[in-house]
CSV table of C-alpha atoms and ligand atoms in Angstrom, one decimal:
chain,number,residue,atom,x,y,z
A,9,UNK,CA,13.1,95.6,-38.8
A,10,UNK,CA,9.2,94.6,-38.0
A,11,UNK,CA,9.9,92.3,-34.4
A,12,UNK,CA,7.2,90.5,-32.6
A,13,UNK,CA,5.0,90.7,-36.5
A,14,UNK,CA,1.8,88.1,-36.4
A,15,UNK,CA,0.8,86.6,-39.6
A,16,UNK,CA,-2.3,84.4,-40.4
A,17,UNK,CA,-1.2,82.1,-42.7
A,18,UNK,CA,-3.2,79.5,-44.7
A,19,UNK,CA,-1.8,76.5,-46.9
A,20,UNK,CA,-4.3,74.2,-49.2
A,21,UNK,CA,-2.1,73.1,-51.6
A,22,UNK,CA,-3.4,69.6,-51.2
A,23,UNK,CA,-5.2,67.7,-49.3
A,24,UNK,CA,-5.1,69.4,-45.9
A,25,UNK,CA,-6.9,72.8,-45.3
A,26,UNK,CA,-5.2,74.5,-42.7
A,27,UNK,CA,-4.7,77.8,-41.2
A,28,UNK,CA,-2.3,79.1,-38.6
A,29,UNK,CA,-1.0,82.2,-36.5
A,30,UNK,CA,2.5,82.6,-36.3
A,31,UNK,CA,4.1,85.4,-34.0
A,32,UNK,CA,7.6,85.7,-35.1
A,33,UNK,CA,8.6,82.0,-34.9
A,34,UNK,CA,6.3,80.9,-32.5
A,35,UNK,CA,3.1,79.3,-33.6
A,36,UNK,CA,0.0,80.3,-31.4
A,37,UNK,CA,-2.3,78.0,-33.9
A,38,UNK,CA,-2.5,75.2,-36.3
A,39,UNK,CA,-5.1,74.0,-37.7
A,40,UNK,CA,-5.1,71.1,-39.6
A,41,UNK,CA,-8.2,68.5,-40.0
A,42,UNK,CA,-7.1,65.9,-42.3
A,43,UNK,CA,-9.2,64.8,-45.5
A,44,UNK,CA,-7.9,61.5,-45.8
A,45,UNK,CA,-11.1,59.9,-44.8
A,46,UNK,CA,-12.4,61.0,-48.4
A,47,UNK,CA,-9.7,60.2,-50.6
A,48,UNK,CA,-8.8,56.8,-48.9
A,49,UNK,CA,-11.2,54.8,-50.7
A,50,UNK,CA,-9.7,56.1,-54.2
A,51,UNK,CA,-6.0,55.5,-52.5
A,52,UNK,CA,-5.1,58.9,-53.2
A,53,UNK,CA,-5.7,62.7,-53.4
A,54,UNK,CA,-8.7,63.3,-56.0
A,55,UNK,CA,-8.6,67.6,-57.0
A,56,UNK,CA,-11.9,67.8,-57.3
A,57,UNK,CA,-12.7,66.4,-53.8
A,58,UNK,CA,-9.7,68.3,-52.3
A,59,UNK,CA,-11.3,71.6,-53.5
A,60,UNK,CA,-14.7,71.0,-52.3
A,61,UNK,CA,-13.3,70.1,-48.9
A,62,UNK,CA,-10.8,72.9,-48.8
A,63,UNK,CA,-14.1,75.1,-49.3
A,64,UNK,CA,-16.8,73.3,-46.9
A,65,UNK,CA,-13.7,73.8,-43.9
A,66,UNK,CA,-12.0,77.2,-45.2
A,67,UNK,CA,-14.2,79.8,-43.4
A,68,UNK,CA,-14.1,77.0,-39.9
A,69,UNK,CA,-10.2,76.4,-39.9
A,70,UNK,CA,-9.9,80.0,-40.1
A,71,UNK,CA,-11.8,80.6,-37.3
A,72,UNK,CA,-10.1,78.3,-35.0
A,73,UNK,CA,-7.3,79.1,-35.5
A,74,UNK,CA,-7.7,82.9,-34.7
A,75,UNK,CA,-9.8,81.6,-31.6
A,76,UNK,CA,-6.3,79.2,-30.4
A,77,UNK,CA,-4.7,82.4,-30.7
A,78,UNK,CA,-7.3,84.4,-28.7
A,79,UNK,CA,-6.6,87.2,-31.7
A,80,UNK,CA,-8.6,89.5,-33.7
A,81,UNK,CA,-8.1,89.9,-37.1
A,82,UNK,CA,-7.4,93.4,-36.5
A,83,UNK,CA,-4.5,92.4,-34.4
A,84,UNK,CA,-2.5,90.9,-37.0
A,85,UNK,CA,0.4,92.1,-38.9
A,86,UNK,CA,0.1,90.3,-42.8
A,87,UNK,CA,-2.2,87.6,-44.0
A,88,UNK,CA,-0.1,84.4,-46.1
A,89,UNK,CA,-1.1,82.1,-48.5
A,90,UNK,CA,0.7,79.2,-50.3
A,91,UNK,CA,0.8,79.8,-54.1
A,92,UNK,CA,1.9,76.9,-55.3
A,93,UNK,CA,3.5,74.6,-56.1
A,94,UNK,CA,0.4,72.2,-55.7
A,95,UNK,CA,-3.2,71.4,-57.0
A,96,UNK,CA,-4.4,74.9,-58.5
A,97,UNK,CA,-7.8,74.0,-58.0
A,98,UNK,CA,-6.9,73.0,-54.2
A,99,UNK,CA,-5.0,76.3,-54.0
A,100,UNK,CA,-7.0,78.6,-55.1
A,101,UNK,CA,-9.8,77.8,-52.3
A,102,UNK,CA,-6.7,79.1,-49.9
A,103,UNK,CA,-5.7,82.2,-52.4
A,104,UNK,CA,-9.1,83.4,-52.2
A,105,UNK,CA,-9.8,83.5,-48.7
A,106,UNK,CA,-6.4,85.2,-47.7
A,107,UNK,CA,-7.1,87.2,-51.0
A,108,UNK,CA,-10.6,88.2,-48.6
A,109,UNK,CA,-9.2,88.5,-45.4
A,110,UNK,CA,-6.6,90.7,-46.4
A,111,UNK,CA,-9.0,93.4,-48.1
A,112,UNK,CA,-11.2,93.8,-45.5
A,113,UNK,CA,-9.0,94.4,-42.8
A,114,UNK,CA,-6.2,95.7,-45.0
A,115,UNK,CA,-3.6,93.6,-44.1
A,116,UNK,CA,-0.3,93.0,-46.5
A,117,UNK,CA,-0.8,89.8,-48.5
A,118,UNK,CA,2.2,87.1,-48.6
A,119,UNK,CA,3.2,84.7,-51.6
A,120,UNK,CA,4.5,82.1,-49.9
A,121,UNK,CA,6.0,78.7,-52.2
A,122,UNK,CA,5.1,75.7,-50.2
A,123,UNK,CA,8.8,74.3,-50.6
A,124,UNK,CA,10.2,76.9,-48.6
A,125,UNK,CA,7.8,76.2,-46.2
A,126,UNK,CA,9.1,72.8,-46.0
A,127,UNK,CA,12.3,74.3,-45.9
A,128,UNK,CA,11.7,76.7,-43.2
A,129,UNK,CA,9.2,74.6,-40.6
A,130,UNK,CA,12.7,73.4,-38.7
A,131,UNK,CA,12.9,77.0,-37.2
A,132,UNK,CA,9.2,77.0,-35.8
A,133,UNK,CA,8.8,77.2,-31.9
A,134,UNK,CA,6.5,75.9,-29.6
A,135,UNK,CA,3.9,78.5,-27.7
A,136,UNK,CA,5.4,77.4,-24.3
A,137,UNK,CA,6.2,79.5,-21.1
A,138,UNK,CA,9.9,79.1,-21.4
A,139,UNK,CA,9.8,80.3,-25.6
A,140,UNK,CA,9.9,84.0,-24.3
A,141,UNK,CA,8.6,84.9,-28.1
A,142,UNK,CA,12.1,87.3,-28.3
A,143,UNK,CA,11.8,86.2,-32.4
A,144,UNK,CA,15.6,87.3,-32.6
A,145,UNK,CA,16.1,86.2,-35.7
A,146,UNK,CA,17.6,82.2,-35.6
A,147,UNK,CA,21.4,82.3,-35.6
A,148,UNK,CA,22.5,79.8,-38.6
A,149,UNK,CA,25.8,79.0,-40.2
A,150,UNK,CA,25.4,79.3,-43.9
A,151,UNK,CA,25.6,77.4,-46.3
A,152,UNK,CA,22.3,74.9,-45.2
A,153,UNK,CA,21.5,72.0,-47.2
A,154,UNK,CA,18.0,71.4,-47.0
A,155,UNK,CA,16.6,67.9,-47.3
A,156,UNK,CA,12.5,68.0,-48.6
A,157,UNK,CA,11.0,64.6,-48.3
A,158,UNK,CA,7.3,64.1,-48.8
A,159,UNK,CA,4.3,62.9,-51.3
A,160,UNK,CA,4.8,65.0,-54.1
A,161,UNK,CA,8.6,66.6,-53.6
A,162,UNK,CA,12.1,65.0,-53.1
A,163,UNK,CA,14.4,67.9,-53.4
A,164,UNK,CA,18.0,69.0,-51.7
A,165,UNK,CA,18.4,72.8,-51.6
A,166,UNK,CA,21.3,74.8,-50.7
A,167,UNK,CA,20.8,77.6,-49.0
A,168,UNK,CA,23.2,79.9,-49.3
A,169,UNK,CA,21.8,82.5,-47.0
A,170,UNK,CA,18.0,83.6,-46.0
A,171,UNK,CA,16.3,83.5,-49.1
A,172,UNK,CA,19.3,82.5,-51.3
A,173,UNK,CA,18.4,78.7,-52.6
A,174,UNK,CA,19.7,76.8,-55.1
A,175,UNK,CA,17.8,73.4,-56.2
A,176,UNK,CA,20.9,70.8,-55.8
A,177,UNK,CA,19.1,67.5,-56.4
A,178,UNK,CA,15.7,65.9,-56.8
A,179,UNK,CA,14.0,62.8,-57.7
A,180,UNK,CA,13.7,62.1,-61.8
A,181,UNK,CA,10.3,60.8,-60.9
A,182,UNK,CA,8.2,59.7,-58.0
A,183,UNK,CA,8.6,61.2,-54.9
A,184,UNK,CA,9.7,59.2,-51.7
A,185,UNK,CA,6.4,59.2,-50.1
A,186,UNK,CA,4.8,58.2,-53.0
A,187,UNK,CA,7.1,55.2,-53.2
A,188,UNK,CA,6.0,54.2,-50.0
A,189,UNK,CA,1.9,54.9,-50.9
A,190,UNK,CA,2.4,52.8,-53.9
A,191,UNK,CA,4.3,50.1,-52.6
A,192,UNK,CA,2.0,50.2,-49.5
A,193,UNK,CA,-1.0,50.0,-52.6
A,194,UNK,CA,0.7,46.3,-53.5
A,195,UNK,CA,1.0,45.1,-50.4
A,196,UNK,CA,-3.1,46.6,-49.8
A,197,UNK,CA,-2.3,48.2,-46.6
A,198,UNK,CA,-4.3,51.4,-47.5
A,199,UNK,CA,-3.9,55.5,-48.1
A,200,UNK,CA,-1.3,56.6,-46.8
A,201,UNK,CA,0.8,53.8,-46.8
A,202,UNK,CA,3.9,56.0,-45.5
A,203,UNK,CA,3.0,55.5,-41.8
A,204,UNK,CA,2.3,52.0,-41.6
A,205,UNK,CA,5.1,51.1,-43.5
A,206,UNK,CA,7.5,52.8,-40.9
A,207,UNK,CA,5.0,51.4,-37.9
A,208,UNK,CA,5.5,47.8,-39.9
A,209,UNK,CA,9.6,47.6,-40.1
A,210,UNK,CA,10.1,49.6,-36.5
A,211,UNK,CA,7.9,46.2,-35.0
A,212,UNK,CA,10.1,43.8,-37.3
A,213,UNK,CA,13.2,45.8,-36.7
A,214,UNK,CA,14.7,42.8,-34.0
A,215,UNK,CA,13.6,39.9,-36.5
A,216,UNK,CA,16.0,41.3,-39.7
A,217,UNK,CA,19.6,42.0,-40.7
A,218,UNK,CA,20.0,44.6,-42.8
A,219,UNK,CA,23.4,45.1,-45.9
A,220,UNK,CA,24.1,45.8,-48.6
A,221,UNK,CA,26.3,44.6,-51.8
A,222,UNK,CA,27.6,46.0,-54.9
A,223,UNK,CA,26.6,44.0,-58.3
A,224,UNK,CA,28.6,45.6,-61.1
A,225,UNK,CA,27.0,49.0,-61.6
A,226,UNK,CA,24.2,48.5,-59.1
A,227,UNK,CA,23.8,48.4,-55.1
A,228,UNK,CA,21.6,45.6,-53.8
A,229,UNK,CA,19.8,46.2,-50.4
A,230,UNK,CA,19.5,43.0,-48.9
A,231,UNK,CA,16.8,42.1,-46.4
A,232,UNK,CA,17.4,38.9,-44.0
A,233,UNK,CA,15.0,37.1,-41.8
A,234,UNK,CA,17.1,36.1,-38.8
A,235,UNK,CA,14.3,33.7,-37.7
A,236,UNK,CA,12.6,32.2,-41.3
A,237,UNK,CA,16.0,32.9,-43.2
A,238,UNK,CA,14.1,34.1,-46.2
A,239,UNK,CA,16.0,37.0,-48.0
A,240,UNK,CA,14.4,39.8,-49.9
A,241,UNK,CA,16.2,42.0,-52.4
A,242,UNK,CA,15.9,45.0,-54.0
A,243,UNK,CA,18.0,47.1,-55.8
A,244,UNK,CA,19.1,51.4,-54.6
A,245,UNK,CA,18.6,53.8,-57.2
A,246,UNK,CA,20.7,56.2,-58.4
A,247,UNK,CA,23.3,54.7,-56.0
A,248,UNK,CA,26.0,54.8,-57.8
A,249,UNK,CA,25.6,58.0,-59.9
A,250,UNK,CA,27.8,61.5,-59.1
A,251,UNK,CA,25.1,63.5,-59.1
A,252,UNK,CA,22.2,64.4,-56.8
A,253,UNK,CA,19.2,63.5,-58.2
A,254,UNK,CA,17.0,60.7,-57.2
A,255,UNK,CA,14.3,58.0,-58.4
A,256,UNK,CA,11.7,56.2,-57.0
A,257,UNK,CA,9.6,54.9,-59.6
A,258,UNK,CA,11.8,52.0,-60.5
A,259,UNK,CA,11.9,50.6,-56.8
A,260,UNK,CA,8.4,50.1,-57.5
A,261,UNK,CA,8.7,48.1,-60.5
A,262,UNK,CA,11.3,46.0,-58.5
A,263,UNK,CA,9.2,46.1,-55.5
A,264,UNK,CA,6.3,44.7,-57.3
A,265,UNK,CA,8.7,42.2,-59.2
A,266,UNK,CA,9.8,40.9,-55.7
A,267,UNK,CA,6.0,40.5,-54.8
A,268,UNK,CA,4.6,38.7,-57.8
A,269,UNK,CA,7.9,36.0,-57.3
A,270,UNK,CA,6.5,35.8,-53.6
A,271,UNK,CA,3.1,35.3,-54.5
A,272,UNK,CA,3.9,33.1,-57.7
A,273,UNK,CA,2.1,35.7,-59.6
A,274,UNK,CA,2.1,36.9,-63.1
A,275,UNK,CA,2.3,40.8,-63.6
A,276,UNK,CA,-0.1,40.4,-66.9
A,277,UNK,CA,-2.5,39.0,-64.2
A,278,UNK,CA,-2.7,42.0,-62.2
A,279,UNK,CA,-6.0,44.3,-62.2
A,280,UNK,CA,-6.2,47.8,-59.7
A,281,UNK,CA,-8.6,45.3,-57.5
A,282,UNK,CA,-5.8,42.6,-57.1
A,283,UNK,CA,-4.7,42.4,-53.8
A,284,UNK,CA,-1.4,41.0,-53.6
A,285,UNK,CA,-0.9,41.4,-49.2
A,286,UNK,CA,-4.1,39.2,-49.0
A,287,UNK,CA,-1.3,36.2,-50.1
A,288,UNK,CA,1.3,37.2,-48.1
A,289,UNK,CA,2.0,36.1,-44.7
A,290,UNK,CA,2.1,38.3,-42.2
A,291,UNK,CA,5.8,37.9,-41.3
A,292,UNK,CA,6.7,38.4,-45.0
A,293,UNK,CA,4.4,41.4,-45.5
A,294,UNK,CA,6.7,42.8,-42.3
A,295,UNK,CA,10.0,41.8,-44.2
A,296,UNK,CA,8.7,43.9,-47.2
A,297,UNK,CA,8.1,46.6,-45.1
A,298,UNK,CA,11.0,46.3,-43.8
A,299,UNK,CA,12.8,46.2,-47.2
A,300,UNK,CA,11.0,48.9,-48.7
A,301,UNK,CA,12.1,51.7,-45.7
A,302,UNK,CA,15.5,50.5,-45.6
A,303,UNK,CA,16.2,50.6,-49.7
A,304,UNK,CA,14.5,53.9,-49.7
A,305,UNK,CA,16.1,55.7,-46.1
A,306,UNK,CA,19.9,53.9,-48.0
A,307,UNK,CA,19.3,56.3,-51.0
A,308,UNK,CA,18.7,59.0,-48.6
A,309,UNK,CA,21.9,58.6,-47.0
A,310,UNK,CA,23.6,58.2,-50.1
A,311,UNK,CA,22.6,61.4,-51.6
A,312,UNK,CA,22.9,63.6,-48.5
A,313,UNK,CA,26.2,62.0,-48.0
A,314,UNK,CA,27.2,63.1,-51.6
A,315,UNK,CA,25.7,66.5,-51.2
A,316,UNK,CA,27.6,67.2,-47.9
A,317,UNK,CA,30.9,66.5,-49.4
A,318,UNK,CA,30.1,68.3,-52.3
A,319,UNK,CA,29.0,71.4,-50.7
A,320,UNK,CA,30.1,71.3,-47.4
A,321,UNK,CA,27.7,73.1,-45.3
A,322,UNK,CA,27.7,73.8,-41.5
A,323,UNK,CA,24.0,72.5,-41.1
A,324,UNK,CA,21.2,70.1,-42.4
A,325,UNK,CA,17.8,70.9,-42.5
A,326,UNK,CA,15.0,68.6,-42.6
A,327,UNK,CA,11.0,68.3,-43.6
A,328,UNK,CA,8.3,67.1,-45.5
A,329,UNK,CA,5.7,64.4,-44.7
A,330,UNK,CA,8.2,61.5,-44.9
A,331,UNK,CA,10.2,63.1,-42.0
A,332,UNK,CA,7.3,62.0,-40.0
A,333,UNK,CA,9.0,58.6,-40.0
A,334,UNK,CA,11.6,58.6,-36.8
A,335,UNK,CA,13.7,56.4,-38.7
A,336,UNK,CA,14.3,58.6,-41.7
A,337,UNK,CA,15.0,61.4,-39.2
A,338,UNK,CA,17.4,59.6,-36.8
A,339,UNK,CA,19.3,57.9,-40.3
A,340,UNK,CA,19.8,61.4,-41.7
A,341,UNK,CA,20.7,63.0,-38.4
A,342,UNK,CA,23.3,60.2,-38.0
A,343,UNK,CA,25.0,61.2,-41.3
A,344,UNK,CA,25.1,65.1,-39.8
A,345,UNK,CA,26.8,64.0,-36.7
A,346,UNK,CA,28.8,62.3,-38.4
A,347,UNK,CA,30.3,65.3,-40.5
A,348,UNK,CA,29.7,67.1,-37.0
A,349,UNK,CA,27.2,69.3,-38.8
A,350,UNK,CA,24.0,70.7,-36.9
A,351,UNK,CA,20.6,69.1,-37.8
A,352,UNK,CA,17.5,71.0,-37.4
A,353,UNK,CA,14.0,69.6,-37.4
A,354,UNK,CA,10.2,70.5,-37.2
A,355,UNK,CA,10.1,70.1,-33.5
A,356,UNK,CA,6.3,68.3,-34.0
A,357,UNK,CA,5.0,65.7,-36.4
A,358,UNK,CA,2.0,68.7,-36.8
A,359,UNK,CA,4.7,70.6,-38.8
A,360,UNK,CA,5.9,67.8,-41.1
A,361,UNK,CA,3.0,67.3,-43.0
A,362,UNK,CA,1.3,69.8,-45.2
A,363,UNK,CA,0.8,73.1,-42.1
A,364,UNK,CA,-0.2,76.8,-42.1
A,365,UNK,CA,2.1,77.0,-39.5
A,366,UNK,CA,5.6,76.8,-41.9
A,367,UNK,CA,3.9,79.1,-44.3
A,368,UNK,CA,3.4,81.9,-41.2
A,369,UNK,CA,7.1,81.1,-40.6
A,370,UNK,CA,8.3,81.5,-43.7
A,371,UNK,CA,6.0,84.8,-44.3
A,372,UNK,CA,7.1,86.0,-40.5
A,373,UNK,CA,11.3,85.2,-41.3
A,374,UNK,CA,10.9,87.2,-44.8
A,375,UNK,CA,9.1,90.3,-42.8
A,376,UNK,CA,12.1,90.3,-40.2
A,377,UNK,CA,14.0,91.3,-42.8
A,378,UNK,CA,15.6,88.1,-43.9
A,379,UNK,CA,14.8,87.5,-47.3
A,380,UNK,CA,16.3,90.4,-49.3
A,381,UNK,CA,14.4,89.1,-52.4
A,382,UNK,CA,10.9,90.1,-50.9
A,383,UNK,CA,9.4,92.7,-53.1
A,384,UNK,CA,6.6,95.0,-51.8
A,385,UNK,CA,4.2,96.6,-54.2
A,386,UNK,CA,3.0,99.6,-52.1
A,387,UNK,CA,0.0,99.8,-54.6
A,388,UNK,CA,-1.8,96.6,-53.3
A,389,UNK,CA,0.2,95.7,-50.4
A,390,UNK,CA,1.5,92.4,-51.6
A,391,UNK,CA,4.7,90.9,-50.8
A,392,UNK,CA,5.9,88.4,-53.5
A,393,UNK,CA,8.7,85.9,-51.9
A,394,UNK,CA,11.5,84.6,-54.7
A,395,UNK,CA,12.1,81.2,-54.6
A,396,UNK,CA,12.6,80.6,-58.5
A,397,UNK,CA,15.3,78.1,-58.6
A,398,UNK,CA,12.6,75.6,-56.9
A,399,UNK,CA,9.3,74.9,-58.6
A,400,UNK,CA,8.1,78.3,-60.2
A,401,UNK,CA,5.3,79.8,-58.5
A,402,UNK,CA,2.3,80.4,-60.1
A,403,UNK,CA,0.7,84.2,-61.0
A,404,UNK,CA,-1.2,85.4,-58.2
A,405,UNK,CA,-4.0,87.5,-59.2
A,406,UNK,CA,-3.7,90.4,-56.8
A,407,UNK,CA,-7.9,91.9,-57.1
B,523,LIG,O1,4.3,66.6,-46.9
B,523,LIG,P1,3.1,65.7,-47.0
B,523,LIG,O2,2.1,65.6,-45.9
B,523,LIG,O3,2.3,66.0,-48.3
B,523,LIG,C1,2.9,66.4,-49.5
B,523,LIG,O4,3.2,67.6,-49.6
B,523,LIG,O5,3.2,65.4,-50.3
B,523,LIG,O6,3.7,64.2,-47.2
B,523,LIG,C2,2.8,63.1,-47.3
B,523,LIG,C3,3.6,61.8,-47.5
B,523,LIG,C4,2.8,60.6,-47.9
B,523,LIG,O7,3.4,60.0,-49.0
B,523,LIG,C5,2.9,59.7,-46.6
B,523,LIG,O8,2.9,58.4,-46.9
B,523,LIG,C6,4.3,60.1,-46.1
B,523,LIG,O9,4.4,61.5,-46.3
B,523,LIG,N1,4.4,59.8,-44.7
B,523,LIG,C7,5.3,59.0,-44.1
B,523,LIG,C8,5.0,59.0,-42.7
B,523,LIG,N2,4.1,59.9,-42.5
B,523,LIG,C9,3.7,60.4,-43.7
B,523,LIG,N3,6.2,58.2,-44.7
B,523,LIG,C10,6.9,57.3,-43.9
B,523,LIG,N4,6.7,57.3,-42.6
B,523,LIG,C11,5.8,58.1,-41.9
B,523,LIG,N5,5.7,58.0,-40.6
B,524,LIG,ZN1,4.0,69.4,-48.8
């Protein structure tokens, strides 16, 4: 059992080029400068840029976050890397330079899938005087359901035990934070839309009244304007389907429907430059905001719901960009007090979005011995994690 082990761990699976050091649980660094000043203007992530961005900042984000740590690279134990899933080209700018480290200073290399970083951020520490960096290993109650909310992913995973996951829904299509981006997109309110969404319906939360209604097969999220008494409507997918899975791509349809009816516009009309918001009033762009988090955090709680009383674990976990939003977290935390269930969380925003810091967790957990899957070739010093029932991780070419 390898206590107290210190991992360097580096995640550019997107569009944020980041490095951390993790000790056991605790992170000691992470780095993250944000490129979304350069993919704004095209109102999303563009590879190509990603990559050259991941490789102007690599060698930099390295170095600060060794020099937060006040390490040496000879100090540390392993060197991680996120293999995928995300943008090969954006990955392999991270591959590469953990691929380098780990050579010259001989260091064990770490496969680590981004999901199970997600999956895993809600048991990172703070570096603080009381966090006595014991890195016992964290006491949990198996099974786990894990709830994965961000840009590209909307998955539920049961964790069985450390390193024992089995994919138990996800969406059909879009991902929930890309519902919010393109929504956002509509309503012209910029890249990321995710964050101003949720700032929009938290300052209209006192002007609204929030239910919902069945329609024969479909539930109907109803959005009412206490003061204007206008009403907005949009249907919850998947809301009345047994299974797990979940879809986001037809709330944008319906989202847009609702829009073009406010605006008295024709969706033939519509060209990428049209900016639909500029027509709206202010109070009704804050009612579609509104509309949009609640529809979207209601097929949340729907599907977790399901998922707890099919499965019936003793705690939630939660991550991914969209748990950013403090009202996705405090709905979904509701739902586990309810079943009296405990409900972990990334105990900073820092950790929600795409990190280092929850790949050097997930490296650091699998080195403490928790992940029986983790197979060591002695010949290169490589530890492959197994997390095959999620996205499949791409090959990792080891010289
Ligand atoms: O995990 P993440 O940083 O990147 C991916 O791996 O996808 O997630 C980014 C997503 C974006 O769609 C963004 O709009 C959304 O998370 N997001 C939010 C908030 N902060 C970020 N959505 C709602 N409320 C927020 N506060
Ligand atoms: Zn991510």
């Amino acid at each position: 059992m390898l206590n107290q082990i210190t991992t360097l761990a580096i995640d550019t699976s997107c569009d944020e080029t980041s490095c951390s050091v993790v000790r056991g649980t605790t992170v000691l660094s992470n780095i993250l400068p944000s490129q979304i000043e350069f993919h704004k203007k095209y109102g999303g992530v563009v590879p190509s840029i990603a990559k050259l961005a991941h490789q102007e900042r690599i060698d930099n984000v390295v170095a600060e976050a060794m020099k937060r740590a006040k390490l040496d690279f000879m100090n540390l134990d392993a060197i991680a890397v996120t293999v995928g899933p995300g943008l090969a080209i954006a990955l392999e700018v991270g591959i590469k330079k953990a691929k380098e480290i780990a050579k010259g200073y001989n260091k064990p290399l770490i496969a680590i899938n981004h999901m199970e970083g997600h999956l895993l951020s809600c048991f990172a520490q703070p570096n603080t005087e009381t966090n006595k960096q014991t890195n016992d290993v964290p006491e949990v109650k198996f099974p786990a359901l894990g709830f994965l909310i961000s840009g590209g992913h909307t998955e539920i995973v049961l964790v069985k035990n450390w390193g024992k996951y089995e994919l138990v829904g996800k969406t059909l299509d879009d991902a929930c934070g890309e519902a919010f981006d393109k929504c956002g997109r509509i309503l012209g309110l910029g890249y990321p839309a995710g964050p101003v969404i949720s700032e929009f319906a938290k300052i209209n939360r006192k002007n609204v009244c929030i239910e919902t209604y069945r329609k024969h097969q479909s539930v109907i999220l109803r959005v009412v304007n206490k003061n204007t008494k206008n009403i907005y409507e949009l249907p919850v997918p998947m809301a009345t389907t047994n299974d797990l899975n979940m879809s986001f791509s037809g709330l944008k349809t319906a989202f847009l429907n609702l829009v073009c009816e406010l605006t008295n516009e024709s969706i033939s009309n519509l060209t990428p430059k049209t900016n639909l918001g500029e027509r709206l009033s202010k109070s009704q762009i804050l009612n579609l905001a509104s509309a949009i988090e609640a529809v979207t955090i209601e097929q949340l709680k729907i599907k977790l719901t399901k998922a707890i009383d099919k499965y019936n674990p003793n705690e939630i976990w939660v991550g991914g960009g969209v748990i950013a939003s403090a009202r996705v977290r405090s709905s979904l935390r509701s739902i586990a007090r309810k079943y009296n269930l405990k409900f972990r969380q990334p105990y900073t925003k820092k950790l929600t979005t795409d990190n280092g810091a929850m790949i050097g967790v997930a490296a650091n957990l699998k080195l403490m011995g928790l992940n029986s899957k983790l197979k060591h070739n002695p010949k290169i010093g490589v530890y492959v994690t197994s997390f095959e029932n999620l996205d499949r991780i791409p090959r990792l070419e080891l010289n």
